[in-house]
PDB file of C-alpha atoms in Angstrom:
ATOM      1  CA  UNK A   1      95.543 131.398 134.483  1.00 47.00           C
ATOM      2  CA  UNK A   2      94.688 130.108 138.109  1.00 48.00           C
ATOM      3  CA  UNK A   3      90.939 131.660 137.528  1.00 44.00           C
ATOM      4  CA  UNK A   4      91.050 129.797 134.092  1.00 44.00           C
ATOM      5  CA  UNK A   5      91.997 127.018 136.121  1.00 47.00           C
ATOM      6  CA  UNK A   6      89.188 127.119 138.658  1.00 44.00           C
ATOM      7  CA  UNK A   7      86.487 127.892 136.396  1.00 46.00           C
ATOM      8  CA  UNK A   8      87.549 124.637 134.683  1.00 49.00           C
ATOM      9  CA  UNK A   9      87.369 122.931 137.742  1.00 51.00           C
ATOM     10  CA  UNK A  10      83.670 123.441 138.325  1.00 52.00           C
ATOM     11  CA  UNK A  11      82.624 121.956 134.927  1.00 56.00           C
ATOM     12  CA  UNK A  12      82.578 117.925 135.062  1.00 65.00           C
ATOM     13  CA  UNK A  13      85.890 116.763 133.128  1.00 78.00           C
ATOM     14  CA  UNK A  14      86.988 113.341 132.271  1.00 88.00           C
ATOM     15  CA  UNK A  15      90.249 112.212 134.387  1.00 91.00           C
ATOM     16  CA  UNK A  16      92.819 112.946 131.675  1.00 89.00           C
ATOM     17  CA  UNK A  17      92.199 116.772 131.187  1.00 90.00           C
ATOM     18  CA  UNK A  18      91.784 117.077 135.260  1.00 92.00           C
ATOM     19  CA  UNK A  19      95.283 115.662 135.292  1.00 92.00           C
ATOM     20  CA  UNK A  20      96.552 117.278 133.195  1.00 92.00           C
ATOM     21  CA  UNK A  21      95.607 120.547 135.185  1.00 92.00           C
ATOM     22  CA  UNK A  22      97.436 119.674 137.229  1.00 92.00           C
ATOM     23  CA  UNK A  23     100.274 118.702 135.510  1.00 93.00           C
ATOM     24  CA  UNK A  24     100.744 122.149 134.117  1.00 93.00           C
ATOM     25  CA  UNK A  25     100.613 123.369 137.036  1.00 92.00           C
ATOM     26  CA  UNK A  26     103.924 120.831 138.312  1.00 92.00           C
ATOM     27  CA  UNK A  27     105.729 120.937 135.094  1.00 92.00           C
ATOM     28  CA  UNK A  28     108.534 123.012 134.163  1.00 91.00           C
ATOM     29  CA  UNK A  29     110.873 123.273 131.470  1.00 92.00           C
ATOM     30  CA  UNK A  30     115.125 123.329 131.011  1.00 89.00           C
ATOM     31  CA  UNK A  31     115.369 125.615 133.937  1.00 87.00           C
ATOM     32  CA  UNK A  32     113.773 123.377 136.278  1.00 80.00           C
ATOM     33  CA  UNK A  33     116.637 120.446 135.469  1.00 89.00           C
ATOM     34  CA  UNK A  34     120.066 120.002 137.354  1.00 88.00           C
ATOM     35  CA  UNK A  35     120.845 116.980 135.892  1.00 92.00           C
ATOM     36  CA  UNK A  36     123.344 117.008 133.324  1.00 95.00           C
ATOM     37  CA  UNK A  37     121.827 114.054 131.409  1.00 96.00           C
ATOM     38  CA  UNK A  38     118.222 115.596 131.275  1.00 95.00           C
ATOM     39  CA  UNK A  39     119.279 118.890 130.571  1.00 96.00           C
ATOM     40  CA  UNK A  40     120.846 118.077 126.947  1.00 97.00           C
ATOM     41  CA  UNK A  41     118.154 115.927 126.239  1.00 97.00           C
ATOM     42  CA  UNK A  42     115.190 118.694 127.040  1.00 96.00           C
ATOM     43  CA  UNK A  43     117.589 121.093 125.389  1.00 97.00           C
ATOM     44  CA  UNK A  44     119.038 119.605 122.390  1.00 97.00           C
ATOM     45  CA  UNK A  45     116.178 117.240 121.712  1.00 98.00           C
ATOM     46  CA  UNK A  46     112.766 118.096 122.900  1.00 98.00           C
ATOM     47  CA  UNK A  47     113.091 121.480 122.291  1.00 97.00           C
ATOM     48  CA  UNK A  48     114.938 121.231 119.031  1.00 98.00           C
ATOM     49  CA  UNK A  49     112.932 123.412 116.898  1.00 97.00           C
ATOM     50  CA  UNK A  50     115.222 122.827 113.939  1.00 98.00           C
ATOM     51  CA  UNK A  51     113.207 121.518 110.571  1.00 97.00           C
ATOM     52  CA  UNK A  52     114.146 118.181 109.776  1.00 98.00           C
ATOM     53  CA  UNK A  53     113.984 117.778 105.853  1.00 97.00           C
ATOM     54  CA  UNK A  54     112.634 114.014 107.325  1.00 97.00           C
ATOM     55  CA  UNK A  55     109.362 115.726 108.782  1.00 97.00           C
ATOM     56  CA  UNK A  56     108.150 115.824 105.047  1.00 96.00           C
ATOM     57  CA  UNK A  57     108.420 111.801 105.098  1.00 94.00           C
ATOM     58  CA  UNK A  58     106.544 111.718 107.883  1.00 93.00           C
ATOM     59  CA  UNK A  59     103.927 114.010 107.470  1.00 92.00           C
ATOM     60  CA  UNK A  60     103.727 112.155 103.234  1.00 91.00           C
ATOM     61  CA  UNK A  61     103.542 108.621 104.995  1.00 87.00           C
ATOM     62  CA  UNK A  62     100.234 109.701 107.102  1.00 78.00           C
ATOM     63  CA  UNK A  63      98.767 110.756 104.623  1.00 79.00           C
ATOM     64  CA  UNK A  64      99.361 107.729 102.476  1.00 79.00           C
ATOM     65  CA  UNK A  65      97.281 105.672 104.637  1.00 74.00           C
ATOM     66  CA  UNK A  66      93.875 107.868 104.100  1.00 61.00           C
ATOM     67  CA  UNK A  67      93.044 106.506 100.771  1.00 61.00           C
ATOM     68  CA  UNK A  68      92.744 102.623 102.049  1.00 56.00           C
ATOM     69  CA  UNK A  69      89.664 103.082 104.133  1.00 55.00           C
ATOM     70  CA  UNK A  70      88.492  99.510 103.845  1.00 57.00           C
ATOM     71  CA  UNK A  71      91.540  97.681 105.479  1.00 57.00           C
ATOM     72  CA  UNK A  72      89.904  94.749 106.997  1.00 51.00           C
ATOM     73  CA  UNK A  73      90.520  94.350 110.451  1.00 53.00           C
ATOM     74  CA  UNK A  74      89.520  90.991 112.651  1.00 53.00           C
ATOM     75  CA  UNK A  75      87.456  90.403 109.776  1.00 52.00           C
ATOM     76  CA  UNK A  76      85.359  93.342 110.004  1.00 56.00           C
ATOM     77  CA  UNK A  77      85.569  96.602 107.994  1.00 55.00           C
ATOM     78  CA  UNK A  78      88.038  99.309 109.769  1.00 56.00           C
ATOM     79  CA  UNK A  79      88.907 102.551 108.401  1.00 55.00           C
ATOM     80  CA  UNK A  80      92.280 103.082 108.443  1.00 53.00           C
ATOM     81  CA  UNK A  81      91.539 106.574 109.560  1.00 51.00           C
ATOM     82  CA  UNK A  82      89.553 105.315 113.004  1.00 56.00           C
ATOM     83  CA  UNK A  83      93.634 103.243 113.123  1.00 54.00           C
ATOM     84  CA  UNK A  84      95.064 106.759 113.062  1.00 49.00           C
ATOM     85  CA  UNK A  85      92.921 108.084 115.410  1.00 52.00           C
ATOM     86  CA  UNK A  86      93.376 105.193 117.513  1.00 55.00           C
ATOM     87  CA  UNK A  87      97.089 105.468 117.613  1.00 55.00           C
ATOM     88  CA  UNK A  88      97.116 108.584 119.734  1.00 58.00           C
ATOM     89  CA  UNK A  89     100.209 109.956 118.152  1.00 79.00           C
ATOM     90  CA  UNK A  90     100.172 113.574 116.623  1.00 88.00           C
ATOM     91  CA  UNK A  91     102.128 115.198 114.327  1.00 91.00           C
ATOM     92  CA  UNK A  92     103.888 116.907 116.746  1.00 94.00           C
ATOM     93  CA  UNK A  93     104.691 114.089 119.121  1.00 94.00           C
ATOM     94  CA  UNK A  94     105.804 111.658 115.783  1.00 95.00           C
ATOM     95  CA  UNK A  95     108.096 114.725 115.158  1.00 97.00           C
ATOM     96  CA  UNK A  96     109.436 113.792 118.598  1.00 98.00           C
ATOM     97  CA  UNK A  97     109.616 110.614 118.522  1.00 97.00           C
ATOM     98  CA  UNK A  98     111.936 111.298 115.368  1.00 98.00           C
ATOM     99  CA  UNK A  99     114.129 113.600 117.500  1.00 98.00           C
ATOM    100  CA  UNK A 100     114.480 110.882 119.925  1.00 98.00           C
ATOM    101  CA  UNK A 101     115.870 108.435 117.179  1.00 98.00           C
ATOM    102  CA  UNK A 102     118.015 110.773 116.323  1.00 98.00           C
ATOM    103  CA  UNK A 103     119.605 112.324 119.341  1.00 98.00           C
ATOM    104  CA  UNK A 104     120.290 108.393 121.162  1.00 98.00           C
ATOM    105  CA  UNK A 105     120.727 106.627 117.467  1.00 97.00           C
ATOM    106  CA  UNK A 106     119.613 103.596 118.825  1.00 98.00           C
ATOM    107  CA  UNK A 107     120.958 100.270 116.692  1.00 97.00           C
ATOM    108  CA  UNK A 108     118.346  97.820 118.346  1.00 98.00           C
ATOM    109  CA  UNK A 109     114.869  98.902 118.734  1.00 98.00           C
ATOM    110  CA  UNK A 110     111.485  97.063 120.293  1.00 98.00           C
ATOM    111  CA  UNK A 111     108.198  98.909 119.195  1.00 97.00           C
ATOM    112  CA  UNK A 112     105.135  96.703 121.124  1.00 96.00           C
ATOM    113  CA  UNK A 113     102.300  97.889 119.566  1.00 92.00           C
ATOM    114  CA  UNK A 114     102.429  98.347 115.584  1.00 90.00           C
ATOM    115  CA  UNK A 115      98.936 100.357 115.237  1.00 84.00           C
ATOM    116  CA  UNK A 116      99.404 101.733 111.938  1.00 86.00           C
ATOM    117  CA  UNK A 117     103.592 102.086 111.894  1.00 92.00           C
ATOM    118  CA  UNK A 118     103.482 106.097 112.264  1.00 92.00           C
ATOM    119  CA  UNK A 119     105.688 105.723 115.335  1.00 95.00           C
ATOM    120  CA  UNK A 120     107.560 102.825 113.331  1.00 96.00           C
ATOM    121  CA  UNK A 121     108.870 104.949 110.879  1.00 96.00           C
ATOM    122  CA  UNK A 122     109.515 107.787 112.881  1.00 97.00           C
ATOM    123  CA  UNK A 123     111.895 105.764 114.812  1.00 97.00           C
ATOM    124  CA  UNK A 124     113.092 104.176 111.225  1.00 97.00           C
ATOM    125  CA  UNK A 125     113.652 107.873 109.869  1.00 97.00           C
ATOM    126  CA  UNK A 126     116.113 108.945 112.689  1.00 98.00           C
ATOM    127  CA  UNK A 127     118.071 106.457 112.573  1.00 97.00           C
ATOM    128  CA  UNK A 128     117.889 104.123 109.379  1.00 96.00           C
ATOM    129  CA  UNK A 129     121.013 102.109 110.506  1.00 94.00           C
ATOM    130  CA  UNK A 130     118.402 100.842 113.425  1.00 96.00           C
ATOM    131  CA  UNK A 131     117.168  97.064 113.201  1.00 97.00           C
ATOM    132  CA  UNK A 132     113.773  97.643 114.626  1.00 98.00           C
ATOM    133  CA  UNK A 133     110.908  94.881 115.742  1.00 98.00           C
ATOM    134  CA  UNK A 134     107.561  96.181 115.808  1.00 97.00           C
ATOM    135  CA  UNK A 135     104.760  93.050 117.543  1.00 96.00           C
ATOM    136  CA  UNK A 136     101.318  93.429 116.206  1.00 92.00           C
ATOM    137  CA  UNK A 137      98.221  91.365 117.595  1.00 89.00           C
ATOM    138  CA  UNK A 138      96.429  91.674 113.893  1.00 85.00           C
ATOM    139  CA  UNK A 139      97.606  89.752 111.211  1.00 86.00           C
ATOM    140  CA  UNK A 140      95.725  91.501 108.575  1.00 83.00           C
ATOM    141  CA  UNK A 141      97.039  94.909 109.922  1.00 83.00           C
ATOM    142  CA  UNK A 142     100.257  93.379 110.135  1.00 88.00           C
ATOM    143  CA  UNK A 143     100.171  92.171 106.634  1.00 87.00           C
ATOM    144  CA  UNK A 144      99.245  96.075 105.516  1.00 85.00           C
ATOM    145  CA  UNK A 145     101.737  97.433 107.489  1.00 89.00           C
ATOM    146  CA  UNK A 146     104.574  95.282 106.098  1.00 92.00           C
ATOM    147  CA  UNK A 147     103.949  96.586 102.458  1.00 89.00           C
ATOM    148  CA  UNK A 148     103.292  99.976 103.498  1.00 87.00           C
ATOM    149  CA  UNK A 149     106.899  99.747 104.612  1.00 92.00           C
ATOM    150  CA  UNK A 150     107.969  98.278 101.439  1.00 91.00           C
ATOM    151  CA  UNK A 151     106.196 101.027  99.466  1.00 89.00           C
ATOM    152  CA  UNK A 152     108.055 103.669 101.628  1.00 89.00           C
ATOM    153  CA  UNK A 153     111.434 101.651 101.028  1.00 91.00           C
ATOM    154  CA  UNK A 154     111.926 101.688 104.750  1.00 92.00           C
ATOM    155  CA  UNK A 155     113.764  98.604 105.865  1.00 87.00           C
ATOM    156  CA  UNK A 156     115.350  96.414 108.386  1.00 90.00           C
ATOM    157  CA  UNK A 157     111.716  96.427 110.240  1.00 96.00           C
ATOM    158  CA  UNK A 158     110.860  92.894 111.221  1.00 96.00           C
ATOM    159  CA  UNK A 159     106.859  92.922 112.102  1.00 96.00           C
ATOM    160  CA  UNK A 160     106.074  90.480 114.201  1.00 97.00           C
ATOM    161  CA  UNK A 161     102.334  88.902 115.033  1.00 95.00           C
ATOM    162  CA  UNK A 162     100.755  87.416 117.400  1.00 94.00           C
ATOM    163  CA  UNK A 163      99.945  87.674 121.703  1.00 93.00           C
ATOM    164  CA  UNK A 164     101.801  90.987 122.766  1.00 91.00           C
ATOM    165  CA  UNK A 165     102.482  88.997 125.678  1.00 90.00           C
ATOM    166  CA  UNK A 166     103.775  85.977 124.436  1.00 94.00           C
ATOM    167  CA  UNK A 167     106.049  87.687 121.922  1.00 95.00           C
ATOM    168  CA  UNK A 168     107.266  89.820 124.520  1.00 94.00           C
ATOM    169  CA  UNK A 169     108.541  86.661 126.372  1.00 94.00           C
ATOM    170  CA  UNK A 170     110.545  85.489 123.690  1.00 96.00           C
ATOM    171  CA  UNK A 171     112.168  88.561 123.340  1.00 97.00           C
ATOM    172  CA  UNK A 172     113.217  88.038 126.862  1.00 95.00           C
ATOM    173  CA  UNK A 173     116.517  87.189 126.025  1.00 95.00           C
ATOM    174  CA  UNK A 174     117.240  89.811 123.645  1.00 97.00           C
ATOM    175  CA  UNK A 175     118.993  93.100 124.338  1.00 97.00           C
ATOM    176  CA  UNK A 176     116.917  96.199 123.116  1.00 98.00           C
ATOM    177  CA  UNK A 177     118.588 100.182 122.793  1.00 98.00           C
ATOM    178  CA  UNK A 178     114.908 101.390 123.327  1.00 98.00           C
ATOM    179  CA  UNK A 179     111.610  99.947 123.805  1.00 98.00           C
ATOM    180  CA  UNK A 180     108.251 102.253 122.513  1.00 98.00           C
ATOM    181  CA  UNK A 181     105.454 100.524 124.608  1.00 96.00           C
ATOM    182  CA  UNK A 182     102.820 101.737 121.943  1.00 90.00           C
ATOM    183  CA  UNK A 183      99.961  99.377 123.206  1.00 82.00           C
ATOM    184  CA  UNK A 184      96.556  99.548 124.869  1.00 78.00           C
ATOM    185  CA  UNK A 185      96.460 101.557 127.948  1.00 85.00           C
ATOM    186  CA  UNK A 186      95.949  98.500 130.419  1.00 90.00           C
ATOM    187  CA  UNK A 187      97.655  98.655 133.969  1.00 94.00           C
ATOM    188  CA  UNK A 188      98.001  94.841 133.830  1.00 93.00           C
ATOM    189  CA  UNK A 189      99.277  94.424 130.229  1.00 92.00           C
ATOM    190  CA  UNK A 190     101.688  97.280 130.777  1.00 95.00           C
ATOM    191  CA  UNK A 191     103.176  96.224 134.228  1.00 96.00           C
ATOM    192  CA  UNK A 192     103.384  92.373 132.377  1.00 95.00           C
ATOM    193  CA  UNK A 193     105.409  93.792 129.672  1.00 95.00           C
ATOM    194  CA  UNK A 194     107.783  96.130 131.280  1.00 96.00           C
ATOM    195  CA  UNK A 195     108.722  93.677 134.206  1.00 96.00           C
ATOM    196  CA  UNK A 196     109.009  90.733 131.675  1.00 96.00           C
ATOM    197  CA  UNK A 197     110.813  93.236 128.915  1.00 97.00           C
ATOM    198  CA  UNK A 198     112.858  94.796 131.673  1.00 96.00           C
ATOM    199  CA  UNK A 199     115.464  91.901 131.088  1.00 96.00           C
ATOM    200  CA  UNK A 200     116.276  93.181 127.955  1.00 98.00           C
ATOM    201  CA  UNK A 201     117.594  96.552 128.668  1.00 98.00           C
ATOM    202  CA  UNK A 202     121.208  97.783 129.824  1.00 98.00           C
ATOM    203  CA  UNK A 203     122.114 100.312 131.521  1.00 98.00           C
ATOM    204  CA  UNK A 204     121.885 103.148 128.406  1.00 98.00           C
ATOM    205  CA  UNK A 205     118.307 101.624 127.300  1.00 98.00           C
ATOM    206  CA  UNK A 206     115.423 103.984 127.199  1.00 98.00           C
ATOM    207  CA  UNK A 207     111.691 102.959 127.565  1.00 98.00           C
ATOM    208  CA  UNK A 208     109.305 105.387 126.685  1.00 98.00           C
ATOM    209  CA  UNK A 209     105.496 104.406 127.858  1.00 97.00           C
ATOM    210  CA  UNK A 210     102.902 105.639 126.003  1.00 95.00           C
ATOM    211  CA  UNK A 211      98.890 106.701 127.816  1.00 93.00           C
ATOM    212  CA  UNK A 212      99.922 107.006 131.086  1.00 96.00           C
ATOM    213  CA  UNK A 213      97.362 109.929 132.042  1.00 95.00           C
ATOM    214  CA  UNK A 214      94.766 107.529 130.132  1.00 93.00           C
ATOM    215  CA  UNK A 215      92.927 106.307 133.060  1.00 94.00           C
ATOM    216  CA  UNK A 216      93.313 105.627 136.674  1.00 95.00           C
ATOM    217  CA  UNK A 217      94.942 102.661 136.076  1.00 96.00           C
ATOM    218  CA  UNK A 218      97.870 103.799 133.924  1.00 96.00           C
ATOM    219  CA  UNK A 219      98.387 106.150 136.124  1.00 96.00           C
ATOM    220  CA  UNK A 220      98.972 103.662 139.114  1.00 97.00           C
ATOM    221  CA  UNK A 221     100.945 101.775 136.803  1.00 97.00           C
ATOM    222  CA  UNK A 222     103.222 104.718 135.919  1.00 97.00           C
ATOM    223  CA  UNK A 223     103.628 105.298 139.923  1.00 97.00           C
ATOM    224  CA  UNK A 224     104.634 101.575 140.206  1.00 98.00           C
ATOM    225  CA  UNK A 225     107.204 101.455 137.385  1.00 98.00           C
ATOM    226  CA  UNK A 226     109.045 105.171 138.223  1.00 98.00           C
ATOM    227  CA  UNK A 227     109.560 102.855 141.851  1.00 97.00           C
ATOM    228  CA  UNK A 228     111.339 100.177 140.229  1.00 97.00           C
ATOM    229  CA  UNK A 229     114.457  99.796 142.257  1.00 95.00           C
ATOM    230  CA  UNK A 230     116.934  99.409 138.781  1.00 96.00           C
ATOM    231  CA  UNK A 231     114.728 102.829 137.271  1.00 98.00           C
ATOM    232  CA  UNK A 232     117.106 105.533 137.770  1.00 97.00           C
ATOM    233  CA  UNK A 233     115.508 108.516 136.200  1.00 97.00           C
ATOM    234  CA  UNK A 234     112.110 109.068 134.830  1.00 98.00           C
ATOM    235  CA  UNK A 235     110.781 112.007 132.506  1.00 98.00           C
ATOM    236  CA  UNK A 236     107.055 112.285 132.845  1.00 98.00           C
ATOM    237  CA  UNK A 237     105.828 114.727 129.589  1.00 97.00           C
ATOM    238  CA  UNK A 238     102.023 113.891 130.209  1.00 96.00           C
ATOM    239  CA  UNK A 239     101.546 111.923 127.145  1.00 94.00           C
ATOM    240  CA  UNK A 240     104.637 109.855 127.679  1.00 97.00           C
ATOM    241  CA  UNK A 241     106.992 108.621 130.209  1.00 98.00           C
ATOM    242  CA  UNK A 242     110.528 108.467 129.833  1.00 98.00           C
ATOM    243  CA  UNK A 243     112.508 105.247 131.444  1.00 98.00           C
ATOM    244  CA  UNK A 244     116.261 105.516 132.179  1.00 98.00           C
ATOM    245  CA  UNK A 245     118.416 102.911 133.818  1.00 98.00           C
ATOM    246  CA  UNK A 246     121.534 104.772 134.482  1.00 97.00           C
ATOM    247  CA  UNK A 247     122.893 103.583 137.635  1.00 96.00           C
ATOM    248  CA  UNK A 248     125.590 106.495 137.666  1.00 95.00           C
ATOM    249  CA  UNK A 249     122.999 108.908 138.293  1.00 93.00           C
ATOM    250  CA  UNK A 250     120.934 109.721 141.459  1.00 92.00           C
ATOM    251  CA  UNK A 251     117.231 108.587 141.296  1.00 95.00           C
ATOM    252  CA  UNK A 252     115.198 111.609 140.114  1.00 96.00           C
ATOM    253  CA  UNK A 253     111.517 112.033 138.297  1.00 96.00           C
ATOM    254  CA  UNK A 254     111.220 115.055 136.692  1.00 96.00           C
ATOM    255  CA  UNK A 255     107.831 116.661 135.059  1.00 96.00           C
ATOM    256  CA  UNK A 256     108.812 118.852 131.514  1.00 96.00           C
ATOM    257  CA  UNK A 257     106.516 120.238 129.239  1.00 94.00           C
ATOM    258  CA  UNK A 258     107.123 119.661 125.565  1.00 93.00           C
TER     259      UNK A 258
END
């Protein structure tokens, strides 16, 4: 493995797979976790290898979205598979997402970041009962996405359009179970949202932030939120990061592999 490792390391990479070199090389799994909290959650929900008759759904609704290949986007012509690839969320990691629904069964939920409502319905699927808000910046996309949801009889999903920004102020007020940050990996826009959506959570809210091994950037912006002084406990997983706010636990970052 560590001659695997090194051999890599003499071949020009780009800055996500150096990292995340060395984040296998940090990460552990269950056996690396004293915490109480993190343990059940790595155990009972990240490594939950049960099959969910709901992974079906999801894997039908991707494939839904193939045939329309000529959604118009910003008034040019955009696959919608170039939107899939774009939205940087696998099979595996929308089974996940599912899991995480499921295990917190969230009732309010904040999705910034539509893309192509993969992740939406994910969240939608493990807990229906959820009222979930989903901002997109593209009204055509937005207008797709709302009867794609309708098709797929998935409701209580308000999409919203317009700035990311903007919207997220509004929401200021609001009180959200979990927040997906599912929007373009930029340090600034990131940092914006979470200290301007950071109003809205309580202390059993989970943010998960999505890219932040995408650049250089995300990464110092990941450094910069796990430092917040009301962010308890943070799960870094490589793709994602994990936000807790519990203040009856000890501040703690832990590095798991799932």
């Amino acid at each position: 493995m560590h001659l695997y490792l090194i051999i890599l390391y003499g071949h020009k990479m780009s800055y996500p797979s150096t990292q995340y070199i060395k984040f296998l090389l940090k990460s552990t799994n269950q056996h690396g976790v004293h915490s109480p909290f993190v343990y059940s959650l790595v155990t009972q929900c990240f490594y939950n290898n049960t099959n969910y008759p709901a992974y079906k759904n999801i894997a039908n609704y991707k494939k839904t979205l193939f045939p329309n290949r000529n959604l118009v986007l910003k008034n040019k012509q955009y696959p919608i598979a170039q939107t899939l690839k774009n939205a940087h969320l696998s099979y595996k990691r929308t089974k996940l997402l599912y899991r995480i629904a499921n295990y917190f069964k969230f009732k309010s939920v904040l999705e910034v970041g539509t893309s192509s409502g993969i992740a939406t319905q994910a969240i939608y699927l493990g807990n229906p009962k959820a009222h979930i808000t989903t901002l997109e910046t593209c009204a055509t996309a937005s207008q797709f996405i709302r009867a794609h949801f309708k098709k797929n009889n998935l409701d209580h999903i308000d999409v919203i359009t317009g700035n990311l920004d903007a919207l997220a102020t509004k929401l200021a007020s609001q009180q959200f179970d979990f927040i997906f940050f599912n929007n373009n990996p930029y340090k600034n826009n990131i940092l914006n949202d979470f200290k301007t959506l950071f109003q809205t959570a309580h202390n059993d809210s989970v943010f998960i932030i999505t890219n932040i091994y995408a650049n250089k950037e995300m990464r110092e912006a990941w450094e910069i939120i796990k430092q917040h002084p009301k962010v308890k406990v943070t799960i870094d997983t490589f793709f994602w990061g994990f936000v807790f706010f519990r203040k009856e636990q000890a501040k703690e970052h832990f590095t798991i592999r799932v």
